[in-house]
Coordinates of C-alpha atoms and ligand atoms in Angstrom, one line a residue:
M1 CA -12.2 19.5 -9.2
K2 CA -9.1 19.6 -6.9
K3 CA -9.4 22.0 -4.2
K4 CA -6.5 24.5 -4.0
K5 CA -4.5 24.4 -1.2
M6 CA -4.2 27.4 1.6
K7 CA -0.8 27.8 2.3
K8 CA 0.0 27.2 6.2
K9 CA 1.0 30.3 8.0
S10 CA 4.2 28.7 8.7
D11 CA 5.1 28.8 5.0
W12 CA 4.6 32.4 4.9
L13 CA 6.7 32.9 8.0
T14 CA 9.5 31.0 6.3
K15 CA 9.4 32.9 3.4
E16 CA 9.3 36.3 5.2
K17 CA 12.3 35.1 7.6
K18 CA 14.0 33.8 4.1
R19 CA 13.3 37.5 2.8
R20 CA 14.7 39.1 6.0
A21 CA 17.8 36.7 6.3
K22 CA 19.0 37.5 2.9
K23 CA 18.5 41.4 3.1
K24 CA 20.5 41.4 6.2
D25 CA 23.4 39.0 4.6
R26 CA 26.4 40.7 3.6
G27 CA 28.1 37.5 2.4
I28 CA 31.7 39.5 1.1
V29 CA 32.0 41.2 4.6
D30 CA 31.6 37.7 6.2
V31 CA 34.2 36.4 3.5
M32 CA 36.4 39.1 4.7
M33 CA 36.0 38.2 7.9
L34 CA 36.9 34.8 7.7
M35 CA 40.0 35.7 5.6
R36 CA 41.4 37.6 8.2
H37 CA 40.4 35.5 11.1
F38 CA 41.9 32.2 9.2
F39 CA 44.7 33.8 6.7
K40 CA 45.4 36.9 7.6
E41 CA 48.6 36.9 5.8
L42 CA 47.2 35.6 2.7
P43 CA 48.0 38.6 0.4
Q44 CA 51.5 38.8 2.2
W45 CA 52.0 35.0 1.2
L46 CA 50.7 35.7 -2.3
N47 CA 52.9 39.0 -2.8
E48 CA 55.8 36.9 -1.8
M49 CA 56.0 34.3 -4.5
A50 CA 58.3 34.8 -7.0
D51 CA 57.0 37.2 -9.8
P52 CA 57.7 36.0 -13.3
R53 CA 56.7 39.1 -14.9
N54 CA 58.8 42.1 -16.2
L55 CA 58.9 44.3 -13.1
S56 CA 58.8 47.3 -14.6
Y57 CA 55.7 46.9 -16.7
I58 CA 53.7 45.9 -13.3
T59 CA 50.4 47.5 -12.6
Y60 CA 48.8 45.0 -10.3
S61 CA 49.8 43.1 -7.3
Q62 CA 50.2 39.4 -7.5
S63 CA 47.5 39.1 -4.5
D64 CA 45.3 41.4 -6.6
L65 CA 45.6 38.7 -9.4
V66 CA 44.9 35.6 -7.4
L67 CA 42.6 37.0 -5.0
M68 CA 40.3 37.8 -8.2
G69 CA 40.7 34.5 -9.5
I70 CA 39.8 33.2 -5.8
L71 CA 36.5 35.4 -5.8
K72 CA 35.8 34.2 -9.4
N73 CA 35.5 30.6 -8.3
M74 CA 33.9 31.4 -4.7
C75 CA 31.4 33.1 -6.9
A76 CA 30.8 30.6 -9.3
V77 CA 31.9 33.0 -12.4
K78 CA 32.4 29.9 -14.9
S79 CA 34.4 31.6 -17.7
M80 CA 37.3 34.4 -17.9
R81 CA 35.1 36.5 -19.9
S82 CA 32.1 36.6 -18.1
M83 CA 34.4 37.3 -14.8
E84 CA 35.8 40.3 -16.7
E85 CA 32.1 41.5 -17.4
T86 CA 30.5 40.7 -14.0
F87 CA 33.4 42.3 -11.6
N88 CA 33.6 45.4 -13.7
E89 CA 31.7 47.4 -10.6
Q90 CA 33.0 50.2 -8.6
Q91 CA 32.3 48.0 -5.5
C92 CA 34.3 45.1 -6.8
I93 CA 37.3 47.2 -7.1
D94 CA 36.8 48.8 -3.6
T95 CA 36.7 45.4 -2.0
L96 CA 39.5 44.0 -3.5
R97 CA 41.4 46.7 -3.0
L98 CA 40.6 46.4 0.6
L99 CA 41.4 42.6 0.7
S100 CA 44.5 42.8 -1.4
G101 CA 46.3 45.7 0.6
D102 CA 46.9 47.4 -3.0
R103 CA 46.5 50.9 -2.4
G104 CA 46.9 51.8 -6.1
L105 CA 44.5 49.3 -7.4
M106 CA 41.9 51.4 -9.5
E107 CA 40.6 48.8 -12.1
M108 CA 39.8 45.2 -11.9
P109 CA 42.5 43.2 -13.7
H110 CA 41.7 42.1 -17.6
A111 CA 41.1 38.2 -17.8
D112 CA 44.4 38.3 -20.3
T113 CA 46.3 40.0 -17.6
L114 CA 45.5 37.1 -15.2
N115 CA 45.9 34.5 -17.9
Y116 CA 49.3 35.9 -18.9
Y117 CA 50.5 36.2 -15.3
L118 CA 49.3 32.3 -14.6
E119 CA 51.0 31.3 -18.1
R120 CA 54.2 32.2 -16.2
L121 CA 54.0 31.6 -12.4
S122 CA 55.2 28.3 -11.0
P123 CA 52.7 26.0 -9.8
A124 CA 54.8 25.4 -6.8
C125 CA 54.5 29.1 -5.7
L126 CA 50.7 28.7 -5.3
A127 CA 50.8 24.8 -3.9
D128 CA 53.4 26.5 -1.1
V129 CA 50.9 29.3 -0.8
R130 CA 48.0 26.6 0.3
K131 CA 50.4 25.0 2.2
K132 CA 50.8 27.8 4.4
M133 CA 47.2 28.2 4.7
V134 CA 46.7 24.6 5.6
K135 CA 49.2 24.7 8.3
S136 CA 47.6 27.8 9.9
L137 CA 44.1 25.9 9.9
I138 CA 45.8 22.6 11.6
R139 CA 47.1 25.1 14.2
K140 CA 43.6 26.2 14.9
K141 CA 42.2 24.3 17.6
S142 CA 38.5 24.9 15.8
F143 CA 39.2 21.5 13.9
Y144 CA 40.9 19.1 16.7
H145 CA 37.6 17.1 17.5
S146 CA 37.5 15.7 14.0
R147 CA 40.7 13.6 14.3
L148 CA 40.3 9.9 14.3
L149 CA 40.7 8.6 17.5
G150 CA 41.0 11.6 19.0
K151 CA 44.6 11.8 16.9
Y152 CA 44.8 11.2 13.6
W153 CA 44.2 13.7 10.6
R154 CA 42.2 11.8 7.9
I155 CA 44.1 12.4 4.6
I156 CA 42.2 10.8 1.7
I157 CA 44.1 10.2 -1.7
D158 CA 42.0 9.9 -5.1
G159 CA 42.5 10.7 -8.6
T160 CA 40.5 12.0 -11.5
G161 CA 40.6 12.8 -15.1
L162 CA 40.1 16.8 -15.8
F163 CA 40.5 17.7 -19.5
Y164 CA 39.8 15.5 -22.5
F165 CA 41.0 16.3 -26.0
R166 CA 40.7 14.9 -29.3
E167 CA 44.2 16.1 -30.5
K168 CA 47.7 16.0 -28.7
H169 CA 47.3 19.2 -26.4
C170 CA 50.9 19.3 -24.9
E171 CA 53.8 17.3 -23.9
N172 CA 52.2 16.4 -20.8
C173 CA 49.2 14.7 -22.1
L174 CA 48.4 11.4 -21.2
V175 CA 47.3 9.1 -23.8
T176 CA 44.7 6.5 -24.1
T177 CA 43.6 4.4 -26.7
I178 CA 39.9 3.9 -27.9
V179 CA 38.6 0.9 -30.3
R180 CA 35.5 2.2 -32.6
E181 CA 33.8 0.3 -35.4
E182 CA 34.0 2.3 -38.5
E183 CA 32.3 0.5 -41.6
G184 CA 32.7 -2.7 -39.9
K185 CA 36.5 -2.2 -39.6
E186 CA 37.9 -1.6 -35.9
V187 CA 39.5 1.6 -35.7
K188 CA 42.0 2.9 -33.0
I189 CA 42.0 6.5 -32.0
K190 CA 43.9 7.9 -29.4
R191 CA 42.8 10.4 -27.1
Y192 CA 44.4 13.0 -24.6
Y193 CA 43.5 14.0 -21.4
H194 CA 45.0 15.5 -17.8
K195 CA 44.5 13.7 -14.9
V196 CA 45.1 14.7 -10.9
L197 CA 46.2 13.0 -7.8
E198 CA 44.7 14.9 -4.8
A199 CA 45.4 14.5 -1.0
K200 CA 42.3 15.7 0.7
L201 CA 42.5 16.7 4.6
V202 CA 39.3 16.4 6.5
L203 CA 39.1 19.0 8.9
A204 CA 35.0 18.5 10.0
P205 CA 32.8 16.3 8.6
G206 CA 31.6 19.2 6.1
I207 CA 35.0 20.5 5.4
I208 CA 37.2 18.7 3.7
I209 CA 40.1 20.5 1.5
S210 CA 43.0 20.1 -0.8
L211 CA 46.2 19.4 1.2
D212 CA 48.2 18.6 -1.9
T213 CA 48.3 17.8 -5.7
E214 CA 50.1 15.9 -8.1
F215 CA 49.5 16.3 -11.5
I216 CA 49.8 13.3 -13.5
E217 CA 51.4 13.4 -16.4
N218 CA 52.6 11.2 -19.4
E219 CA 55.9 9.6 -18.3
N220 CA 56.1 7.1 -21.2
E221 CA 53.8 5.3 -23.5
D222 CA 54.5 1.6 -22.0
V223 CA 53.6 2.6 -18.4
S224 CA 50.1 1.3 -17.7
K225 CA 47.4 3.6 -16.4
N226 CA 47.4 1.9 -12.5
D227 CA 51.2 2.4 -12.6
C228 CA 51.1 6.2 -13.6
E229 CA 48.7 6.7 -10.7
M230 CA 50.9 4.7 -8.4
N231 CA 54.0 6.7 -9.3
A232 CA 52.5 10.0 -8.8
A233 CA 50.8 8.7 -5.4
K234 CA 54.6 7.7 -4.7
R235 CA 55.9 11.3 -5.4
L236 CA 52.8 13.0 -3.8
L237 CA 53.2 10.7 -0.2
D238 CA 57.0 11.4 -0.3
R239 CA 56.1 15.2 -0.2
L240 CA 53.6 15.1 2.4
G241 CA 56.2 13.2 4.7
K242 CA 58.9 16.1 3.9
E243 CA 56.3 18.7 4.5
Y244 CA 54.4 17.4 7.4
P245 CA 57.2 15.5 9.4
R246 CA 55.2 15.6 12.7
L247 CA 51.6 15.6 11.5
P248 CA 50.0 12.5 13.0
I249 CA 48.3 11.2 9.9
C250 CA 46.0 8.4 8.8
L251 CA 46.0 7.8 5.1
Q252 CA 43.0 6.2 3.3
G253 CA 42.7 5.6 -0.6
D254 CA 40.4 3.0 -2.5
A255 CA 41.9 -0.8 -3.2
L256 CA 44.5 0.5 -5.9
Y257 CA 46.6 1.9 -2.8
A258 CA 46.1 -1.2 -1.0
A259 CA 49.5 -2.4 -2.4
E260 CA 52.7 -3.3 -0.3
P261 CA 54.5 0.1 -1.5
V262 CA 51.9 2.5 0.0
M263 CA 51.7 0.5 3.3
E264 CA 55.6 0.8 3.3
I265 CA 55.6 4.4 2.8
C266 CA 53.2 5.0 5.5
R267 CA 55.4 2.5 8.0
N268 CA 58.6 4.5 7.1
H269 CA 56.7 8.0 8.0
K270 CA 55.0 6.3 11.1
W271 CA 51.7 6.9 9.5
R272 CA 48.2 4.9 10.0
Y273 CA 46.3 3.9 7.0
I274 CA 42.7 2.8 6.2
L275 CA 42.7 1.1 2.5
T276 CA 39.6 -0.2 1.0
Q277 CA 40.2 -4.0 0.6
K278 CA 39.2 -6.0 -2.5
A279 CA 39.9 -9.8 -3.3
T280 CA 41.4 -9.0 -6.4
R281 CA 43.7 -6.3 -5.3
Q282 CA 45.3 -8.6 -2.0
K283 CA 44.4 -12.0 -3.1
I284 CA 46.6 -13.6 -0.3
L285 CA 45.3 -11.7 2.8
A286 CA 41.6 -12.2 1.4
E287 CA 41.9 -15.8 1.6
S288 CA 44.0 -15.8 4.8
Y289 CA 41.0 -13.6 6.6
E290 CA 38.2 -15.8 5.1
W291 CA 40.2 -19.2 6.5
I292 CA 40.6 -17.5 10.1
A293 CA 36.8 -15.7 10.0
G294 CA 35.6 -19.5 8.7
G295 CA 37.4 -20.9 11.7
G296 CA 35.8 -18.4 14.2
G297 CA 38.7 -16.5 14.7
A298 CA 37.2 -13.6 13.9
E299 CA 35.6 -11.0 16.7
R300 CA 32.1 -9.5 16.0
A301 CA 29.7 -6.7 17.0
E302 CA 26.5 -5.9 15.9
G303 CA 24.0 -3.2 15.6
L304 CA 27.2 -0.5 14.1
G305 CA 26.5 2.6 12.2
K306 CA 23.6 4.3 11.4
E307 CA 22.4 1.1 9.5
K308 CA 22.9 -1.0 12.7
G309 CA 24.9 -3.5 10.5
M310 CA 27.3 -6.2 11.4
G311 CA 30.9 -5.4 12.5
E312 CA 33.7 -7.9 12.2
Y313 CA 37.6 -7.9 12.5
V314 CA 40.6 -9.9 12.4
N315 CA 43.9 -8.3 13.4
H316 CA 47.5 -9.2 12.0
V317 CA 46.1 -11.5 8.9
E318 CA 49.6 -10.6 7.3
E319 CA 51.3 -13.1 9.7
T320 CA 48.9 -15.8 8.5
A321 CA 49.2 -14.5 4.8
G322 CA 53.1 -14.3 5.5
K323 CA 53.2 -10.7 4.4
K324 CA 55.5 -8.1 5.3
E325 CA 53.3 -5.1 6.1
E326 CA 50.4 -4.8 9.0
A327 CA 47.3 -5.8 7.9
N328 CA 44.7 -5.8 10.5
M329 CA 41.4 -6.5 8.3
Y330 CA 37.7 -5.4 9.0
R331 CA 34.4 -5.5 7.5
Y332 CA 30.7 -4.0 7.5
W333 CA 27.8 -5.5 6.1
Y334 CA 24.0 -4.7 6.3
E335 CA 21.1 -5.8 4.7
T336 CA 18.4 -3.5 2.5
N337 CA 14.7 -4.8 2.0
E338 CA 13.2 -2.3 -0.6
S339 CA 10.2 -3.0 -1.9
G340 CA 11.0 -6.9 -1.5
K341 CA 14.2 -6.9 -3.1
K342 CA 16.8 -8.0 -0.4
E343 CA 20.4 -6.7 -0.8
T344 CA 23.5 -7.0 0.9
H345 CA 26.1 -4.3 1.2
E346 CA 29.4 -5.0 2.4
F347 CA 32.5 -3.1 3.1
Q348 CA 36.3 -4.2 3.8
W349 CA 39.5 -2.5 4.7
I350 CA 42.9 -3.3 5.6
T351 CA 44.4 -0.8 8.4
N352 CA 47.6 -0.9 10.5
I353 CA 45.5 0.5 13.6
E354 CA 44.7 -2.3 16.0
L355 CA 41.4 -3.3 16.0
T356 CA 38.8 -3.3 19.2
K357 CA 35.7 -3.7 20.1
R358 CA 35.8 -0.3 21.2
N359 CA 37.1 1.5 17.9
L360 CA 35.6 -0.8 15.5
E361 CA 32.5 1.3 15.0
E362 CA 34.7 4.7 14.7
M363 CA 36.8 2.7 12.0
I364 CA 34.0 1.8 10.0
E365 CA 32.2 5.2 9.8
A366 CA 36.1 6.6 8.8
G367 CA 36.3 4.1 6.2
R368 CA 32.9 4.5 4.7
G369 CA 33.4 8.4 5.1
R370 CA 36.3 8.0 2.5
W371 CA 33.9 6.3 -0.1
K372 CA 31.3 9.4 0.3
I373 CA 34.0 12.1 0.1
E374 CA 35.6 10.9 -2.8
N375 CA 32.1 10.6 -4.6
E376 CA 31.2 14.0 -3.3
G377 CA 34.4 16.1 -3.6
F378 CA 35.2 15.9 -7.0
N379 CA 31.8 15.5 -8.4
N380 CA 31.1 18.9 -6.7
Q381 CA 34.2 20.7 -8.1
K382 CA 33.0 19.6 -11.6
N383 CA 29.2 19.8 -11.5
G384 CA 28.9 22.1 -8.7
I385 CA 30.0 25.5 -8.3
Y386 CA 33.6 25.6 -9.7
D387 CA 33.2 23.7 -13.1
I388 CA 36.9 22.3 -12.8
E389 CA 36.7 20.8 -16.1
H390 CA 36.2 24.0 -17.7
L391 CA 39.2 25.0 -19.5
N392 CA 40.1 28.6 -18.7
S393 CA 43.3 28.5 -20.1
R394 CA 44.9 26.1 -22.8
D395 CA 48.1 26.6 -22.0
S396 CA 49.4 23.8 -19.6
N397 CA 50.9 26.0 -17.0
A398 CA 48.3 28.4 -16.8
M399 CA 45.7 25.4 -16.5
K400 CA 47.8 23.8 -13.2
N401 CA 47.7 27.3 -11.7
H402 CA 43.9 27.8 -12.5
Y403 CA 43.4 24.1 -10.8
L404 CA 45.3 25.3 -7.8
I405 CA 43.3 28.8 -7.2
T406 CA 40.2 26.7 -7.4
Q407 CA 41.4 24.4 -4.5
I408 CA 42.6 27.6 -2.7
A409 CA 39.2 29.2 -3.3
D410 CA 37.5 25.9 -2.2
I411 CA 39.4 26.2 1.2
V412 CA 37.7 29.5 2.1
M413 CA 34.6 28.6 0.4
Q414 CA 33.9 25.6 2.7
I415 CA 34.9 27.5 5.6
Y416 CA 32.5 30.1 4.6
L417 CA 29.6 28.0 3.7
S418 CA 30.1 26.2 7.2
F419 CA 29.2 29.4 8.8
S420 CA 27.1 31.2 6.8
P421 CA 24.0 32.1 8.8
L422 CA 21.9 31.7 5.3
R423 CA 23.0 28.2 5.5
K424 CA 22.7 27.9 8.8
E425 CA 19.3 29.8 9.5
I426 CA 17.3 29.2 6.2
G427 CA 19.1 26.3 4.6
Q428 CA 20.1 27.8 1.6
S429 CA 21.8 25.7 -1.3
I430 CA 25.2 25.5 -2.1
K431 CA 24.9 26.9 -5.5
N432 CA 22.4 29.7 -4.4
T433 CA 24.8 30.9 -1.4
S434 CA 27.5 31.1 -4.0
S435 CA 25.0 33.5 -6.4
W436 CA 24.4 35.5 -3.5
L437 CA 28.1 35.9 -2.9
L438 CA 28.3 37.2 -6.3
E439 CA 25.7 39.8 -5.6
S440 CA 27.2 40.9 -2.5
F441 CA 30.7 41.6 -3.9
R442 CA 28.9 43.6 -7.1
R443 CA 26.3 45.6 -4.7
H444 CA 28.0 46.0 -1.0
T445 CA 30.5 48.5 -0.2
V446 CA 32.9 47.2 2.5
T447 CA 33.4 50.6 4.9
D448 CA 36.0 51.6 7.0
E449 CA 33.3 50.8 9.8
D450 CA 33.0 47.0 8.6
V451 CA 36.8 46.8 8.4
S452 CA 37.2 47.9 12.0
Y453 CA 34.5 45.9 13.2
I454 CA 36.2 42.7 11.3
S455 CA 39.5 43.3 13.3
R456 CA 38.0 43.7 16.4
Y457 CA 35.5 40.8 16.4
T458 CA 36.3 38.4 14.2
T459 CA 38.5 36.4 17.1
V460 CA 35.5 36.2 19.3
Y461 CA 32.8 35.6 16.9
L462 CA 35.0 32.6 15.7
E463 CA 36.8 30.9 18.2
Ligands
ZN1 ZN1 48.1 18.1 -22.4

């Protein structure tokens, strides 16, 4: 018989430490503190949006409604209905009143009230509030250290599907045809879906926030899927250029965006780019690179990155390839040997940053980081705490606004997670931190003392 293992003393201590840390934690107060510090004017920005409602019947301010939506996301409350039940606590009402600054707030708004409002609000309003939040973050010195080569803010563009329908759901649905076999015959079935293109900003290694969103909508039936995403990317990038004219940007994206039109937009805005290179996308560049490298014309460095792999680069491949846009190309590879199975992992990129032996390693890390962020970012939003694929409303305007509220909530949540003592001290998971925040929102009364503490100490605590 197996001997029952005695628990080590250190395990008990950790458990006790965990209990103590959780008992001490007042997540909702921390969230208020962070919001005051980073986005002091958020309630005001929300109330300044063009209000679509009939002003003579208004009970709730716009900041009441949107902040409730933000808390719904941060606390991982999945449906509008469960929000109504879970948030029906005196503490929630009192805290929302403090957060929104609406002294007349006596009850939590109904889910229907929020949806009615979001069906009418222009999504451009919430996008504008997000822009104000992002700008105030960029101005803080807290995030300067994560800029690429000490200068460029990394912006990653990436698209994903959001909602899927069997029937045509609205005028803007994208359509795809699936071929299925039924009783030996090929049947073509149409399916409808919605898709978004996101521009994400890397603020710190663990903080990657939504900077801008382009909803990809049906243009007409003969525009291909790639063109559709590429056209959306052009609209998104042009808007970024207008809204952030002086921001030093390094644009990153997968091979779909390693295309002349994207590079040209970057050149016009004086942006840098790092794009994934695939021979199938940029064939002539790939051939030219191989030709130069084969003749010994590439620079090499070994022992790079955490896998201690090999790096290689050639600057200005566009000259050999006869292309207009600057194409400095580099690649990275390493080998793994797991249980006798040898495998080579290879990555390749195109950039308009001049490559040197000094910057090669940082450039490789940046290129690979994009891949990691794309894979984690949307997956976290789909399967993690927000569940962005959940349909809070069938109305297509409200759908967009719900999506934007999730992106705004995610900005606050990521900052909260990176400061949270529960994450730092006891390594609590994101999901548990989010459910614990819900507990705190429902149970803790935020006092006047907390509020004066918040306004006195936030700056000192966070800088
Ligand atoms: Zn639709």
